[in-house]
PDB file of C-alpha atoms in Angstrom:
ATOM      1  CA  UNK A1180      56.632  62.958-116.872  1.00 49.00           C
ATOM      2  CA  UNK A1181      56.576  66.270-115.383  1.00 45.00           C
ATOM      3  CA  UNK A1182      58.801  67.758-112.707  1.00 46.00           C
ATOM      4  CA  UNK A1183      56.072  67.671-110.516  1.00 37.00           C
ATOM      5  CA  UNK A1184      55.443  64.282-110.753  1.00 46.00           C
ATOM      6  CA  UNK A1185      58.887  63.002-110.820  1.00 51.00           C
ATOM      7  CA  UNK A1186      59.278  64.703-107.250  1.00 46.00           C
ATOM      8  CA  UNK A1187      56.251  63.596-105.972  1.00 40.00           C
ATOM      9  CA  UNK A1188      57.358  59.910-107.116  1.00 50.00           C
ATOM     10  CA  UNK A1189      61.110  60.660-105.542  1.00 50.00           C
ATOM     11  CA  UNK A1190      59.028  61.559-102.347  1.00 43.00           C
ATOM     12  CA  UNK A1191      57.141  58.405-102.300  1.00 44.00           C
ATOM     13  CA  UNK A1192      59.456  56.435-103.155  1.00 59.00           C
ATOM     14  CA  UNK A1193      62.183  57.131-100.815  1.00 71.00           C
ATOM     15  CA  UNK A1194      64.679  57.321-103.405  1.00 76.00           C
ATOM     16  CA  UNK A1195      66.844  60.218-104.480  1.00 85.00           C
ATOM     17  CA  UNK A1196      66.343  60.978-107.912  1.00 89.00           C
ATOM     18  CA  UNK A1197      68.462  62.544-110.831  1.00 91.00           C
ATOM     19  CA  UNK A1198      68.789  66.177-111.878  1.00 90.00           C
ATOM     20  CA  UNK A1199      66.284  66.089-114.751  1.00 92.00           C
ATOM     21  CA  UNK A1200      68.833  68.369-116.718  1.00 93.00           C
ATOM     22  CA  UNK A1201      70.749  65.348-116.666  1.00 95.00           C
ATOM     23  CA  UNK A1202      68.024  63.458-117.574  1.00 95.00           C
ATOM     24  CA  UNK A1203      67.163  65.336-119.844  1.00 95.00           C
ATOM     25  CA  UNK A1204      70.686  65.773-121.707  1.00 96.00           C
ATOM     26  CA  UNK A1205      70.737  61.950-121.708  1.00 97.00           C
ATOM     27  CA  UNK A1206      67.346  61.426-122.759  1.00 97.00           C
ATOM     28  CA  UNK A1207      67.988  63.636-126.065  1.00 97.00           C
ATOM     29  CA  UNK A1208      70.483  61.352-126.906  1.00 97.00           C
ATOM     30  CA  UNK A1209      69.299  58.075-126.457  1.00 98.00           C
ATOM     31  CA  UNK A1210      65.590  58.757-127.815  1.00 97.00           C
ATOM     32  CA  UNK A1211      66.733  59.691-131.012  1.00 97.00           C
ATOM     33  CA  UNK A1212      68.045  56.387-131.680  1.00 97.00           C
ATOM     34  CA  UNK A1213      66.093  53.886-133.497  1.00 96.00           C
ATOM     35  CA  UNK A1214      62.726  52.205-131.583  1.00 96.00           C
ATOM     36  CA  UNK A1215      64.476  53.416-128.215  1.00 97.00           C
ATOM     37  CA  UNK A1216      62.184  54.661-125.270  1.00 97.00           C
ATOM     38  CA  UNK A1217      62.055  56.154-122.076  1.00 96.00           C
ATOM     39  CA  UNK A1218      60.577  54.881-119.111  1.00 95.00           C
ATOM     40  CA  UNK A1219      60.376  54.977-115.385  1.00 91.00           C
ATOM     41  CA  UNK A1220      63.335  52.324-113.212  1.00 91.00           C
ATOM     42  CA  UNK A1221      63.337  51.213-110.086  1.00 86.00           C
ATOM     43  CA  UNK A1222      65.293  54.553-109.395  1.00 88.00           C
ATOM     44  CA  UNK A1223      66.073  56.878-111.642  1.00 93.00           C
ATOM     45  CA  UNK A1224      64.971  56.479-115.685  1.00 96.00           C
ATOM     46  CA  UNK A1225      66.674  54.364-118.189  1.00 96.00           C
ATOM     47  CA  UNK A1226      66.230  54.067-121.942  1.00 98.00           C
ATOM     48  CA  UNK A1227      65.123  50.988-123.243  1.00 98.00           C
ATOM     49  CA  UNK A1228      65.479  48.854-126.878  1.00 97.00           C
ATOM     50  CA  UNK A1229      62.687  46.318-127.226  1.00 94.00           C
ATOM     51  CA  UNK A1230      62.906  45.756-123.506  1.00 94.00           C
ATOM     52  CA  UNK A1231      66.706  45.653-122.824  1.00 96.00           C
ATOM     53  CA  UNK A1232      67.799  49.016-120.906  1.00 97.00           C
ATOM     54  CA  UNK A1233      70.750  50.534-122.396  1.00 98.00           C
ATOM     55  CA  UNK A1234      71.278  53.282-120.684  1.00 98.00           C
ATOM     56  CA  UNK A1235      70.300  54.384-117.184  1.00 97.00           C
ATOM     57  CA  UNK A1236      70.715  57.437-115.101  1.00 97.00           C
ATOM     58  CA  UNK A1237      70.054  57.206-111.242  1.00 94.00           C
ATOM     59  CA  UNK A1238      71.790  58.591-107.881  1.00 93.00           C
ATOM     60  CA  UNK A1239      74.351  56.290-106.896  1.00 88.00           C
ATOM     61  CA  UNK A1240      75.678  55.705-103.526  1.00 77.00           C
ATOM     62  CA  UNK A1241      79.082  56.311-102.679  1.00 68.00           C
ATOM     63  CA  UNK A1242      79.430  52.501-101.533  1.00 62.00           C
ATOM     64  CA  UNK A1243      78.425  52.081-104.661  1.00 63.00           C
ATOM     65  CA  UNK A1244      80.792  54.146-106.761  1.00 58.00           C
ATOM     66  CA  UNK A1245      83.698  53.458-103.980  1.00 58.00           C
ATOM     67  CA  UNK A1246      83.982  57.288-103.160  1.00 54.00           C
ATOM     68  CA  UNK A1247      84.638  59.187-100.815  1.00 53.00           C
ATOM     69  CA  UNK A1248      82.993  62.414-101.530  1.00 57.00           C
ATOM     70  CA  UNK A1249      81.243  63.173 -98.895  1.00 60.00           C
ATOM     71  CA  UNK A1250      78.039  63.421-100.751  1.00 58.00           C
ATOM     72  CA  UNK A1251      75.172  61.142 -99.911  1.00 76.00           C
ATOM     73  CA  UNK A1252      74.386  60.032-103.519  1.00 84.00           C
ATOM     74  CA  UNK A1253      76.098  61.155-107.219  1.00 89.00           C
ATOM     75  CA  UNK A1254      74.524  61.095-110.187  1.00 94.00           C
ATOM     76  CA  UNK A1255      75.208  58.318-112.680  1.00 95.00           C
ATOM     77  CA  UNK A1256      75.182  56.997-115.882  1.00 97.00           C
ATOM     78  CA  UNK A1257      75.218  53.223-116.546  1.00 97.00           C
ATOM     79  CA  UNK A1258      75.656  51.631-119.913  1.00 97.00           C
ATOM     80  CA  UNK A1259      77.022  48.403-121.643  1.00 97.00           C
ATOM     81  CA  UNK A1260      80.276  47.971-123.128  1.00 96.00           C
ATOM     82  CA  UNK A1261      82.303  45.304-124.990  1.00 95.00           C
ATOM     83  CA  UNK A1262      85.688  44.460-125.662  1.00 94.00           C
ATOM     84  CA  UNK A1263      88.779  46.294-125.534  1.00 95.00           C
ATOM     85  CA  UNK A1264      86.745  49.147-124.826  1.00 94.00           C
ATOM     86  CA  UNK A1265      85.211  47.485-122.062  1.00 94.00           C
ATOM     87  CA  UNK A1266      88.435  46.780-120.643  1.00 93.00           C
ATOM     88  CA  UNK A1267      89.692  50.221-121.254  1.00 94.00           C
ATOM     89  CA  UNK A1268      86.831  51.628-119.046  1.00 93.00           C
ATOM     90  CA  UNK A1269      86.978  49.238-116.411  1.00 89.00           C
ATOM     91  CA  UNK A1270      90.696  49.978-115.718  1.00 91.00           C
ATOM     92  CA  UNK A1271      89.783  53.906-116.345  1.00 91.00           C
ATOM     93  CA  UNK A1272      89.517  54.937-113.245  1.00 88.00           C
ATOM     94  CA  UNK A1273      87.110  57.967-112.055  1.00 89.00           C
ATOM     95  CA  UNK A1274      84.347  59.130-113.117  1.00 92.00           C
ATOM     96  CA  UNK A1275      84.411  55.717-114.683  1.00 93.00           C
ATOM     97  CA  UNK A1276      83.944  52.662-112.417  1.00 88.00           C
ATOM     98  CA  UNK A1277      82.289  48.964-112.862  1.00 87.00           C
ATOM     99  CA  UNK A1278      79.460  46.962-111.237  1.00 83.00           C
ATOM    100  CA  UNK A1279      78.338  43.879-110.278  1.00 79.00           C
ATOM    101  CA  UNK A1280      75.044  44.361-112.439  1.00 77.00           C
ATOM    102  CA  UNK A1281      76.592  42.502-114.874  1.00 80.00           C
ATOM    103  CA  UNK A1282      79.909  41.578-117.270  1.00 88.00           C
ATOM    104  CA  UNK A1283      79.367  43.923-119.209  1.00 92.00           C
ATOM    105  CA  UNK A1284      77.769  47.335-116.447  1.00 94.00           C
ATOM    106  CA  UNK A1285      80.004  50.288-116.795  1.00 95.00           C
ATOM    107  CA  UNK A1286      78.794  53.361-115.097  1.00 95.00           C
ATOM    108  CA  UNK A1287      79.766  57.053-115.500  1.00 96.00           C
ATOM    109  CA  UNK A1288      79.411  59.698-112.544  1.00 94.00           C
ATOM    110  CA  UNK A1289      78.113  62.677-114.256  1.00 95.00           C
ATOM    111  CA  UNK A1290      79.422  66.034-112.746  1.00 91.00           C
ATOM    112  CA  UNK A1291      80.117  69.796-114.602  1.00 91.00           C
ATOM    113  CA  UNK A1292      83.890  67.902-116.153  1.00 93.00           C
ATOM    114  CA  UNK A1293      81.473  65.116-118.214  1.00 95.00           C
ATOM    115  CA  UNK A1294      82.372  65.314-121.567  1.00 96.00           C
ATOM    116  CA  UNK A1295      78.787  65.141-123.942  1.00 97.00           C
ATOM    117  CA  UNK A1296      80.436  64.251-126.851  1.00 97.00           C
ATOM    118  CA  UNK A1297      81.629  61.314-124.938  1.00 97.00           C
ATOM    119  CA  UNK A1298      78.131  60.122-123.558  1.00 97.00           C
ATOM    120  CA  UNK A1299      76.699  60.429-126.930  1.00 98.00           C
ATOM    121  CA  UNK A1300      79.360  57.996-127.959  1.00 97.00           C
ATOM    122  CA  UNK A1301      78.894  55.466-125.228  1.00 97.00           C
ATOM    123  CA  UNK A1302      75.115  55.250-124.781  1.00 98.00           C
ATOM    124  CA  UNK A1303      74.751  54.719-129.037  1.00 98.00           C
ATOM    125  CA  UNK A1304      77.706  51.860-128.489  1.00 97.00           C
ATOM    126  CA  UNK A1305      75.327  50.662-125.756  1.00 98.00           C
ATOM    127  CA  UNK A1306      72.480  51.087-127.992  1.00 98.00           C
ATOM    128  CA  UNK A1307      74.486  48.386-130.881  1.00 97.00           C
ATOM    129  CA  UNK A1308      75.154  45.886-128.199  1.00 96.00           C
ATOM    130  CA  UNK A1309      71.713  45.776-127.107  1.00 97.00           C
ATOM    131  CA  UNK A1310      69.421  46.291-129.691  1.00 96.00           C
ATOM    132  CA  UNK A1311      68.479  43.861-132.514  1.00 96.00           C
ATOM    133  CA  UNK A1312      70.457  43.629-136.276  1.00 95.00           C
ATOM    134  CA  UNK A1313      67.896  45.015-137.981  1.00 95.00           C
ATOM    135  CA  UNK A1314      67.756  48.662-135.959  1.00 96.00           C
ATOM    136  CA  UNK A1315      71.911  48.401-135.975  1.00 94.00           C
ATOM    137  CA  UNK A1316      71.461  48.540-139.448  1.00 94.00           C
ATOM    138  CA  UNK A1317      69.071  50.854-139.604  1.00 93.00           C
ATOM    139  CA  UNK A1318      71.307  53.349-137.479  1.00 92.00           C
ATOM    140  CA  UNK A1319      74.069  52.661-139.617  1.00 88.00           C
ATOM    141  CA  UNK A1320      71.912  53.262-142.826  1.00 85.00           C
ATOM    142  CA  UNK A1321      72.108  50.341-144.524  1.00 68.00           C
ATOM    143  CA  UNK A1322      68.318  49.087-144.040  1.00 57.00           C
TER     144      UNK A1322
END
């Protein structure tokens, strides 16, 4: 979608939406994983797997994140995470914080300190739990 239309939707919508550089940088990563597509959310854009969103980036209130910025909305990044790492994130601390979306929700705020390499890391771990066997494998390159 253009930048034009994407702020024309933000307008109608009422909603704040992401920095499309963000959106962007996110989108680069999880596209090139296998069968994954972009698409339009309730606010913001996620990336999806044969309909299961794994990763998400949207303005997030500070209610939300439980900060005290000062800002009216931050830029996010939500994903899905397992196991120790799962519990590892959840007791992070900032940028890293949970939600209620779900066991296994862990969202990122994005800011100039976000480490890439990082994202890249957690949206294709997002991508495994959510996708099917067969495009795991495929990722992994044992078709």
């Amino acid at each position: 979608m253009s930048v034009a239309a994407r702020s024309v939707r933000s307008m109608v919508s009422g909603r704040p939406e992401p920095d499309l550089v963000l959106v962007e940088r996110v989108g680069r990563i999880a596209t090139a994983l296998p069968d994954a597509y972009e698409e339009e959310a309730w606010t913001g854009v996620r990336w999806r797997v044969r309909k299961h969103t794994f990763a998400h980036v949207l303005m997030l209130s500070p209610e939300t994140t439980s900060t005290r910025s000062g800002h009216e909305h931050l830029p996010g990044l939500i994903f899905r995470s397992t196991g120790e790492e799962l519990l590892a994130l959840s007791h992070a601390g900032p940028p890293f914080f949970t939600l209620s979306w779900g066991d296994d929700v862990v969202a990122l705020l994005l800011d100039d300190s976000t480490d890439w390499e990082e994202v890249a890391e957690l949206v294709t771990e997002s991508y495994r739990i959510r996708a099917p066997r067969m495009l795991v494998r495929r990722l992994d390159g044992s078709s």
